[in-house]
Tab-separated table of C-alpha atoms in Angstrom:
chain	number	residue	atom	x	y	z
A	1075	MET	CA	77.297	107.636	136.699
A	1076	ASP	CA	79.773	104.852	137.414
A	1077	THR	CA	83.212	104.973	135.818
A	1078	PRO	CA	82.607	104.340	132.080
A	1079	TYR	CA	84.178	101.403	130.283
A	1080	PHE	CA	86.901	102.670	127.944
A	1081	LYS	CA	87.622	99.929	125.379
A	1082	PHE	CA	90.693	100.138	123.122
A	1083	ASP	CA	89.499	100.283	119.515
A	1084	GLY	CA	92.383	101.316	117.245
A	1085	GLY	CA	92.785	104.946	116.291
A	1086	PHE	CA	93.774	107.544	113.707
A	1087	ILE	CA	97.100	108.506	112.184
A	1088	MET	CA	96.785	112.173	111.280
A	1089	VAL	CA	98.120	113.614	108.017
A	1090	PRO	CA	98.009	117.083	106.404
A	1091	TRP	CA	94.794	117.685	104.448
A	1092	ASP	CA	96.604	119.005	101.375
A	1093	ARG	CA	98.890	115.943	101.259
A	1094	PHE	CA	96.262	113.315	102.013
A	1095	ASP	CA	96.539	111.410	98.715
A	1096	GLU	CA	100.336	111.420	99.015
A	1097	ALA	CA	100.035	110.050	102.549
A	1098	VAL	CA	97.775	107.215	101.401
A	1099	GLU	CA	100.371	106.192	98.827
A	1100	TRP	CA	103.187	106.439	101.374
A	1101	TYR	CA	101.474	104.162	103.882
A	1102	ARG	CA	100.465	101.676	101.218
A	1103	ASP	CA	103.907	101.469	99.622
A	1104	THR	CA	106.212	101.988	102.609
A	1105	MET	CA	104.294	99.940	105.164
A	1106	GLY	CA	103.071	97.204	102.835
A	1107	TRP	CA	99.450	97.759	103.908
A	1108	ARG	CA	96.414	96.985	101.730
A	1109	LEU	CA	94.104	99.949	101.144
A	1110	ASN	CA	90.473	99.016	101.794
A	1111	GLY	CA	89.049	102.379	100.754
A	1112	THR	CA	88.774	106.104	101.370
A	1113	ALA	CA	85.900	108.359	102.382
A	1114	THR	CA	85.114	112.056	102.772
A	1115	GLY	CA	82.463	113.086	105.277
A	1116	PRO	CA	81.475	115.650	107.923
A	1117	VAL	CA	84.784	115.256	109.778
A	1118	GLY	CA	87.020	115.277	106.683
A	1119	ARG	CA	88.989	112.676	104.774
A	1120	LYS	CA	89.758	109.130	105.929
A	1121	ALA	CA	91.574	106.120	104.501
A	1122	PHE	CA	91.272	102.573	105.808
A	1123	PHE	CA	94.039	99.988	105.636
A	1124	LYS	CA	93.779	96.300	106.490
A	1125	LEU	CA	96.691	95.489	108.771
A	1126	PRO	CA	98.466	92.288	107.678
A	1127	GLY	CA	97.921	90.523	110.985
A	1128	MET	CA	94.786	91.763	112.717
A	1129	GLY	CA	92.920	95.055	112.808
A	1130	GLN	CA	92.650	98.166	110.695
A	1131	ALA	CA	94.805	101.295	110.495
A	1132	ASN	CA	93.026	104.556	109.727
A	1133	LEU	CA	94.443	107.746	108.246
A	1134	LYS	CA	92.633	111.000	109.018
A	1135	SER	CA	93.135	114.493	107.628
A	1136	PHE	CA	93.724	117.424	109.949
A	1137	GLU	CA	90.755	119.836	109.882
A	1138	SER	CA	91.381	123.449	110.905
A	1139	GLY	CA	87.745	124.123	111.821
A	1140	MET	CA	87.486	121.368	114.454
A	1141	ASP	CA	89.294	121.430	117.778
A	1142	HIS	CA	89.360	117.627	117.824
A	1143	PHE	CA	91.182	117.501	114.471
A	1144	THR	CA	93.031	120.799	114.243
A	1145	MET	CA	96.738	120.894	113.425
A	1146	GLU	CA	97.206	123.845	115.802
A	1147	ASP	CA	99.259	123.113	118.926
A	1148	TYR	CA	100.609	119.918	117.346
A	1149	ALA	CA	102.897	118.194	119.832
A	1150	GLU	CA	103.898	114.553	120.162
A	1151	GLY	CA	104.370	114.888	123.919
A	1152	HIS	CA	104.689	111.650	125.873
A	1153	CYS	CA	101.830	109.718	124.188
A	1154	ARG	CA	102.879	106.699	122.173
A	1155	PHE	CA	100.596	104.584	119.978
A	1156	CYS	CA	102.364	101.242	119.563
A	1157	PHE	CA	102.391	98.758	116.685
A	1158	ARG	CA	103.894	95.310	116.243
A	1159	THR	CA	106.784	94.321	113.989
A	1160	ALA	CA	108.403	90.907	113.634
A	1161	ASN	CA	112.099	91.835	113.655
A	1162	LEU	CA	112.864	95.295	114.983
A	1163	GLU	CA	116.473	95.427	113.776
A	1164	GLN	CA	115.523	94.542	110.204
A	1165	THR	CA	112.543	96.884	110.243
A	1166	LEU	CA	114.617	99.831	111.446
A	1167	LEU	CA	117.222	99.093	108.789
A	1168	TYR	CA	114.502	99.125	106.148
A	1169	PHE	CA	113.131	102.479	107.331
A	1170	THR	CA	116.628	103.959	107.485
A	1171	GLN	CA	117.141	102.946	103.861
A	1172	GLN	CA	113.842	104.666	103.026
A	1173	GLY	CA	115.066	107.898	104.607
A	1174	VAL	CA	112.775	107.570	107.627
A	1175	GLU	CA	114.080	108.934	110.921
A	1176	ILE	CA	114.311	106.320	113.693
A	1177	SER	CA	115.138	106.318	117.401
A	1178	GLU	CA	117.471	104.103	119.381
A	1179	PRO	CA	115.754	100.865	120.477
A	1180	VAL	CA	114.625	100.608	124.097
A	1181	ASN	CA	114.538	97.426	126.160
A	1182	MET	CA	111.089	97.418	127.751
A	1183	PRO	CA	110.473	96.033	131.253
A	1184	ASP	CA	108.825	92.878	129.877
A	1185	GLY	CA	111.976	92.041	127.903
A	1186	THR	CA	110.710	93.177	124.494
A	1187	TRP	CA	112.337	95.873	122.351
A	1188	ALA	CA	110.718	99.045	121.013
A	1189	ALA	CA	111.708	102.049	118.902
A	1190	ASP	CA	110.065	105.077	117.278
A	1191	ILE	CA	109.900	106.007	113.629
A	1192	GLN	CA	108.907	109.367	112.203
A	1193	ALA	CA	106.269	108.465	109.644
A	1194	PHE	CA	104.676	110.599	106.925
A	1195	GLY	CA	104.103	114.202	107.987
A	1196	GLY	CA	106.139	113.752	111.168
A	1197	SER	CA	103.814	111.416	113.062
A	1198	ARG	CA	105.615	109.274	115.613
A	1199	LEU	CA	104.777	105.577	115.475
A	1200	THR	CA	106.236	103.226	118.070
A	1201	LEU	CA	107.270	99.755	116.920
A	1202	CYS	CA	107.360	96.823	119.342
A	1203	GLU	CA	109.081	93.582	118.416
A	1204	ASP	CA	107.221	90.265	118.392
A	1205	ARG	CA	109.522	87.523	117.081
A	1206	LYS	CA	106.615	85.035	116.949
A	1207	LEU	CA	105.508	86.845	113.778
A	1208	GLU	CA	108.862	86.557	112.027
A	1209	GLY	CA	108.532	85.223	108.476
A	1210	LYS	CA	104.723	85.353	108.449
A	1211	TYR	CA	104.320	88.713	106.697
A	1212	PRO	CA	107.544	89.259	104.722
A	1213	ASP	CA	106.194	92.173	102.659
A	1214	SER	CA	104.939	94.185	105.633
A	1215	ARG	CA	106.866	96.249	108.149
A	1216	ILE	CA	104.130	97.014	110.678
A	1217	ILE	CA	101.893	93.984	111.137
A	1218	GLN	CA	99.235	94.860	113.703
A	1219	TYR	CA	98.690	96.751	116.926
A	1220	ALA	CA	101.164	96.027	119.701
A	1221	ALA	CA	100.346	93.661	122.516
A	1222	LYS	CA	100.455	96.798	124.684
A	1223	PRO	CA	99.332	99.575	122.318
A	1224	LEU	CA	99.409	102.525	124.740
A	1225	TRP	CA	102.584	103.969	126.325
A	1226	LEU	CA	102.360	107.188	128.340
A	1227	GLY	CA	105.030	109.206	130.123
A	1228	VAL	CA	103.995	110.615	133.513
A	1229	ARG	CA	105.802	112.805	136.042
A	1230	ASN	CA	104.503	111.050	139.157
A	1231	LEU	CA	104.022	107.334	138.618
A	1232	GLU	CA	102.063	106.689	141.804
A	1233	ALA	CA	99.678	109.619	141.278
A	1234	ALA	CA	99.162	108.734	137.612
A	1235	THR	CA	98.362	105.132	138.521
A	1236	VAL	CA	95.666	106.277	140.945
A	1237	TRP	CA	94.266	108.703	138.334
A	1238	TYR	CA	93.954	106.003	135.663
A	1239	GLU	CA	92.313	103.676	138.149
A	1240	ARG	CA	89.799	106.329	139.199
A	1241	VAL	CA	88.973	108.010	135.892
A	1242	LEU	CA	89.371	105.235	133.313
A	1243	GLY	CA	88.683	102.254	135.532
A	1244	PHE	CA	91.990	100.510	134.823
A	1245	ALA	CA	93.762	98.301	137.351
A	1246	GLN	CA	97.418	97.543	137.955
A	1247	SER	CA	98.741	94.380	136.356
A	1248	ASP	CA	99.858	91.508	138.528
A	1249	HIS	CA	103.324	92.062	137.009
A	1250	ASN	CA	105.261	94.658	138.993
A	1251	PHE	CA	107.750	96.800	137.050
A	1252	LYS	CA	108.016	99.757	139.430
A	1253	ASP	CA	111.695	99.077	140.047
A	1254	ARG	CA	112.207	99.867	136.344
A	1255	GLY	CA	110.069	102.989	136.459
A	1256	PHE	CA	106.964	101.494	134.833
A	1257	VAL	CA	103.470	100.457	135.807
A	1258	LEU	CA	101.500	98.153	133.517
A	1259	MET	CA	97.779	98.925	133.512
A	1260	ARG	CA	95.044	96.393	132.905
A	1261	ASP	CA	91.689	96.482	131.133
A	1262	VAL	CA	89.682	94.785	133.874
A	1263	LYS	CA	86.744	93.726	131.698
A	1264	ASP	CA	88.831	92.141	128.930
A	1265	GLU	CA	91.524	90.979	131.392
A	1266	TRP	CA	94.252	92.487	129.234
A	1267	ASP	CA	97.486	94.191	130.313
A	1268	PHE	CA	97.618	96.838	127.605
A	1269	ALA	CA	98.942	100.227	128.757
A	1270	TRP	CA	102.378	101.302	130.011
A	1271	LEU	CA	102.788	104.224	132.385
A	1272	GLU	CA	106.429	105.331	132.431
A	1273	GLN	CA	108.058	107.549	135.027
A	1274	ILE	CA	109.687	110.504	133.281
A	1275	PRO	CA	111.692	113.149	135.194
A	1276	SER	CA	109.427	114.937	137.671
A	1277	THR	CA	110.897	118.238	136.478
A	1278	SER	CA	109.816	117.578	132.871
A	1279	LYS	CA	108.048	120.521	131.278
A	1280	PHE	CA	104.284	120.104	131.055
A	1281	VAL	CA	103.400	119.524	127.399
A	1282	LYS	CA	99.789	119.201	126.297
A	1283	ALA	CA	100.102	116.535	123.630
A	1284	ASN	CA	98.261	116.606	120.308
A	1285	PRO	CA	100.217	113.851	118.545
A	1286	GLY	CA	99.957	112.515	115.029
A	1287	ALA	CA	99.194	108.901	116.040
A	1288	ARG	CA	96.120	108.876	118.265
A	1289	LEU	CA	94.818	105.822	120.080
A	1290	TYR	CA	91.039	105.792	120.658
A	1291	PHE	CA	88.753	104.222	123.210
A	1292	GLN	CA	85.264	103.222	122.171
A	1293	ILE	CA	82.105	103.833	124.173
A	1294	GLU	CA	79.717	101.474	122.416
A	1295	GLU	CA	76.272	103.009	123.075
A	1296	ARG	CA	75.572	106.573	121.918
A	1297	ALA	CA	73.772	107.501	125.141
A	1298	ASP	CA	76.697	106.185	127.209
A	1299	PHE	CA	79.122	108.090	124.972
A	1300	GLU	CA	77.282	111.373	125.585
A	1301	GLN	CA	77.023	110.690	129.316
A	1302	THR	CA	80.739	109.912	129.441
A	1303	HIS	CA	81.490	113.267	127.812
A	1304	SER	CA	79.442	115.043	130.496
A	1305	TRP	CA	80.893	112.907	133.301
A	1306	LEU	CA	84.479	113.743	132.306
A	1307	LYS	CA	83.645	117.454	132.400
A	1308	GLU	CA	82.236	116.957	135.902
A	1309	GLN	CA	85.671	115.599	136.914
A	1310	ALA	CA	87.079	119.081	136.141
A	1311	LEU	CA	89.032	117.768	133.161
A	1312	GLU	CA	89.765	119.609	129.931
A	1313	VAL	CA	87.413	117.969	127.426
A	1314	SER	CA	86.906	118.919	123.786
A	1315	GLU	CA	83.503	119.274	122.193
A	1316	ILE	CA	81.991	116.314	120.349
A	1317	VAL	CA	82.387	116.369	116.555
A	1318	GLY	CA	80.789	114.203	113.873
A	1319	GLU	CA	77.401	112.676	113.108
A	1320	ARG	CA	77.188	108.878	112.645
A	1321	TRP	CA	80.853	108.782	113.732
A	1322	GLN	CA	81.484	111.020	116.745
A	1323	GLY	CA	84.600	111.726	118.760
A	1324	PHE	CA	86.180	113.926	121.423
A	1325	HIS	CA	89.339	114.016	123.523
A	1326	PHE	CA	90.476	114.886	127.034
A	1327	TYR	CA	93.807	115.133	128.882
A	1328	ASP	CA	95.343	113.405	131.864
A	1329	PRO	CA	97.212	115.485	134.515
A	1330	ASP	CA	100.470	115.144	132.527
A	1331	GLY	CA	99.005	116.472	129.273
A	1332	ASN	CA	98.608	113.087	127.610
A	1333	ARG	CA	95.739	113.196	125.137
A	1334	LEU	CA	93.107	110.442	125.398
A	1335	ASN	CA	90.582	110.041	122.575
A	1336	VAL	CA	87.088	108.590	122.611
A	1337	TRP	CA	84.773	107.670	119.740
A	1338	ASN	CA	81.411	106.147	119.011
A	1339	TYR	CA	79.920	105.043	115.699
A	1340	TYR	CA	76.886	103.252	114.336
């Protein structure tokens, strides 16, 4: 088959099964998100929050009996799922006052600022500043997905760029940030620069990431989803088994251990 179309479609923030209700309260109260509902099904417990700006944030319980959702081998690695905040300095101050661990802000190649927080259960969420939203959602800290929601560390920037072009069908942005150690990747179909590849030290230890905040790509048709699963295996990649019924998902890894997730639902 041709290279499948991997469309960004939100994701899951994983939380411990035995603390699921506590996590729902934490995200509702600490983030200022509105809870739309919860559900329990074949793949465990979920909670759905309406993000103040656009989109939906989803909590998901770890499930020990499913490789796709197990808590075993938990590692944040170099995968970042990025969200938008209006004023990073104020937001980080708020989280510090709430006892939430934060990182030092980073000046990204496009001139924006970003920082990590350690959310409930240890999940790392990356916050990216968008001053155009300042004052619009005063009761919310994280407003919607970031303009560039995916940020991945790679040990060989050139090789990783070629891999993402070949396997996921992305293209390089017209904006060149290689002198700053970044490549910005583009969703060709939607004409959207949405994913950062960042050069990390080439001697960095290989870490197979199974992070708490997991960005997902959607394959819209079920037959295409199943064919994509088979096609990725044919590329000699490590691919998990498919889990779920009406909702189905699996994951695979890039050469640097970054975990990429895929789902389909109807």
